[in-house]
Structures are given as structure tokens and as C-alpha cells.
Amino acid sequence: MLAKTEARSASPGKASGSVSKLLVSVRDLGEARVAVSGGVDILDFKEPSRGALAACDPCVWKSAVSECIDGAQADCTVRLSAALGESDTGADLSSLVPPEFSFAKVGPSGCSTAKKLMELWESVRLPQSVELVPVAYADHLAADTISVEEVLDIVIESGRHRLLIDTFGKDGRTLTDHLSIDRLRALANVASEHNVWIALAGSLRLPGMRSLMSEGVRPDCWGVRGDVCDQRERTGRINLQKVTAWRKATGSPAI
């Protein structure tokens, strides 16, 4: 069974020496059960065949909540997250997110200025218990949006405390094809200085994630989909052994 959602912390930043969280994107309850068995911290529900942050059917969200409430073990703390699509769908879907979820996120494509991005965030009407996680795209030009550094600045200035850095295009290129290790390290350092919880995703492979960690890039959370699927295709099914391998790799203390 899925795990109960964990109560949100008022201070999301990572303590020194703590372990990075693992987020796995799943499309249904079957995949969610596999991910939980592999030790995932955050279940992120989305439909990978339709884009970077495409929403799955909202009925899946409701089913996940029912299973969490009715069948979870008391000591489990997996949290639930919902992808709401891009700027053209996020506001409409936001009211359907169950209050038992911890997070929701909307892709910033089409938000070509800081003003447009902030207007997008303000248009999302989530239950009070659900936190909007701002998203920045490493390949921001392809998404017609602003750079990751600009998004992080807005997050800090607006008093928000979380940021997901992902890739908009799912064309075989990864996060590090768009952002250098030096840029990623600098972003993580700035986020840490301002108590911003930061997650890194974007078609990362396990060797690439390990390389980033060895270079001192250790975010609060790693997000993955394709590399934990059969044949490492993001439209495949979640594979338990691959989830477990990621969990073990992220288990070393973060700097």
C-alpha cells in the first residue's frame, strides 16, 4: 500500500549532513507501489507521454489519497505531488488537487517575463495544505520562459521556499547538457543561503547524478523518471531494481 503523506515542515531547507530526497514520477497506482517499495520519498503523479509536466487524470490523484488514508502503515512518510501541466492548464486543474497532497507544480512555458511568471503562480488556486513548487527549465529558450537564475531570484524575492529545475524538451539531452556543473553548484549554493529547497531533475541518468554529487552538487531532492523505467524510456514502466539503485546512490549525506 502507499504511504501516508508527511506533515509539511515550515522550514523546508536541508540540514547539513542530511540525505537528499528521491522523487520518482509515476503515472498510476501500480507504478506508485513499485516506487514506494524502492524507498522513494516523494511520489510525483504525471503523464510522461504528454510532456515534461503533463497532468495525469485527476481520478488517479483521488485514488492515491484513498489508498494512502485507508491502507498506509503509520510509520511511512511518502509525500504526494501533482504535475498540473504548463501555464495554459495549471490554473484550471489546481482546484482539483486533493488537500492530502503536499505539492503541485506548473510548467512555466510561455512565461517570458518575471511578471508573467508571477501572474501564473498567483493564478494557481490550491488547497491551503498543498504547496506550489515553482519550476525553472534548464532549456528555457525552448520553453519561451526566463532563465533558471532569474526564476530563483523571483522565488527568493517573493518569499517562496522551493524550486524544481527540470528540462522542457525530452529529446535525449539531460540537465547537464543545458547547465554546467559550475552553474548548478552556484544555483544550489544560492538556494541554500536563502533557505530554498531545491530539486534537480531533467532526464538525469544514474552515472550523471553520481558525477554531480562527486563535484559537490547535492540538492535537497533528485527527481527521476526515465532512468528508473524499463529500457530507461520515460514512457515505460517503473522498475523496482532501478528505483532501489537510485535510492542507494542518493543515500550518502549531502554537503
Short mmCIF file of C-alpha atoms in Angstrom, two decimals, residues 149-249:
data_model
loop_
_atom_site.label_atom_id
_atom_site.label_comp_id
_atom_site.label_asym_id
_atom_site.label_seq_id
_atom_site.Cartn_x
_atom_site.Cartn_y
_atom_site.Cartn_z
CA GLU A 149 18.82 32.11 -12.27
CA GLU A 150 16.02 34.60 -12.85
CA VAL A 151 13.42 32.17 -11.54
CA LEU A 152 15.47 31.51 -8.41
CA ASP A 153 15.78 35.26 -7.82
CA ILE A 154 11.99 35.61 -8.05
CA VAL A 155 11.46 32.68 -5.69
CA ILE A 156 13.72 34.34 -3.12
CA GLU A 157 12.23 37.81 -3.56
CA SER A 158 8.66 36.51 -3.31
CA GLY A 159 9.34 34.60 -0.10
CA ARG A 160 8.76 31.16 -1.56
CA HIS A 161 10.91 28.28 -0.36
CA ARG A 162 11.09 25.65 -3.09
CA LEU A 163 12.32 25.31 -6.68
CA LEU A 164 12.40 22.45 -9.18
CA ILE A 165 14.87 22.69 -12.05
CA ASP A 166 13.82 20.44 -14.95
CA THR A 167 14.11 20.23 -18.74
CA PHE A 168 11.27 21.16 -21.05
CA GLY A 169 12.37 19.13 -24.05
CA LYS A 170 12.54 15.37 -23.63
CA ASP A 171 14.81 14.75 -26.60
CA GLY A 172 17.61 12.71 -25.10
CA ARG A 173 19.51 15.66 -23.69
CA THR A 174 19.90 15.92 -19.94
CA LEU A 175 20.09 18.66 -17.35
CA THR A 176 23.87 18.95 -17.68
CA ASP A 177 23.63 19.41 -21.46
CA HIS A 178 21.96 22.74 -20.70
CA LEU A 179 23.51 23.78 -17.38
CA SER A 180 27.18 23.37 -16.50
CA ILE A 181 28.29 21.83 -13.23
CA ASP A 182 29.55 25.24 -12.13
CA ARG A 183 26.13 26.82 -12.76
CA LEU A 184 24.33 24.02 -10.95
CA ARG A 185 26.69 24.27 -8.00
CA ALA A 186 26.18 28.04 -7.84
CA LEU A 187 22.39 27.67 -8.02
CA ALA A 188 22.40 25.11 -5.22
CA ASN A 189 24.63 27.33 -3.08
CA VAL A 190 22.43 30.40 -3.56
CA ALA A 191 19.33 28.35 -2.79
CA SER A 192 20.91 27.02 0.39
CA GLU A 193 21.94 30.51 1.52
CA HIS A 194 18.33 31.65 1.22
CA ASN A 195 16.74 28.52 2.71
CA VAL A 196 15.24 27.48 -0.64
CA TRP A 197 14.69 23.73 -1.01
CA ILE A 198 15.93 22.82 -4.47
CA ALA A 199 15.22 19.73 -6.58
CA LEU A 200 17.15 18.74 -9.72
CA ALA A 201 15.57 16.69 -12.50
CA GLY A 202 15.78 16.67 -16.28
CA SER A 203 16.38 13.22 -17.82
CA LEU A 204 19.25 12.52 -15.46
CA ARG A 205 20.98 9.14 -15.57
CA LEU A 206 22.46 7.47 -12.51
CA PRO A 207 26.12 7.94 -13.60
CA GLY A 208 25.43 11.62 -14.27
CA MET A 209 23.81 12.07 -10.88
CA ARG A 210 26.79 10.40 -9.19
CA SER A 211 29.15 12.66 -11.14
CA LEU A 212 27.27 15.75 -9.97
CA MET A 213 27.41 14.56 -6.37
CA SER A 214 31.15 13.99 -6.65
CA GLU A 215 31.50 17.58 -7.88
CA GLY A 216 29.67 18.90 -4.83
CA VAL A 217 26.27 19.40 -6.47
CA ARG A 218 23.97 17.94 -3.82
CA PRO A 219 20.44 19.30 -3.91
CA ASP A 220 17.70 18.71 -1.38
CA CYS A 221 15.99 16.36 -3.82
CA TRP A 222 16.68 14.42 -7.02
CA GLY A 223 13.81 13.89 -9.47
CA VAL A 224 13.79 10.98 -11.92
CA ARG A 225 11.51 9.17 -14.33
CA GLY A 226 13.16 7.74 -17.44
CA ASP A 227 16.22 6.25 -15.77
CA VAL A 228 14.08 4.14 -13.42
CA CYS A 229 11.86 2.80 -16.19
CA ASP A 230 12.24 -0.35 -18.25
CA GLN A 231 14.71 0.25 -21.11
CA ARG A 232 15.30 3.63 -19.48
CA GLU A 233 12.45 5.11 -21.54
CA ARG A 234 10.29 7.63 -19.70
CA THR A 235 7.14 6.18 -21.28
CA GLY A 236 7.99 2.68 -19.98
CA ARG A 237 7.04 1.19 -16.64
CA ILE A 238 8.78 1.85 -13.33
CA ASN A 239 11.40 -0.78 -12.46
CA LEU A 240 11.93 -1.68 -8.80
CA GLN A 241 15.64 -2.51 -9.12
CA LYS A 242 16.36 0.82 -10.80
CA VAL A 243 14.45 2.78 -8.16
CA THR A 244 16.40 0.93 -5.46
CA ALA A 245 19.70 1.75 -7.18
CA TRP A 246 18.82 5.45 -7.19
CA ARG A 247 17.77 5.30 -3.55
CA LYS A 248 21.10 3.75 -2.58
CA ALA A 249 23.04 6.31 -4.63
#
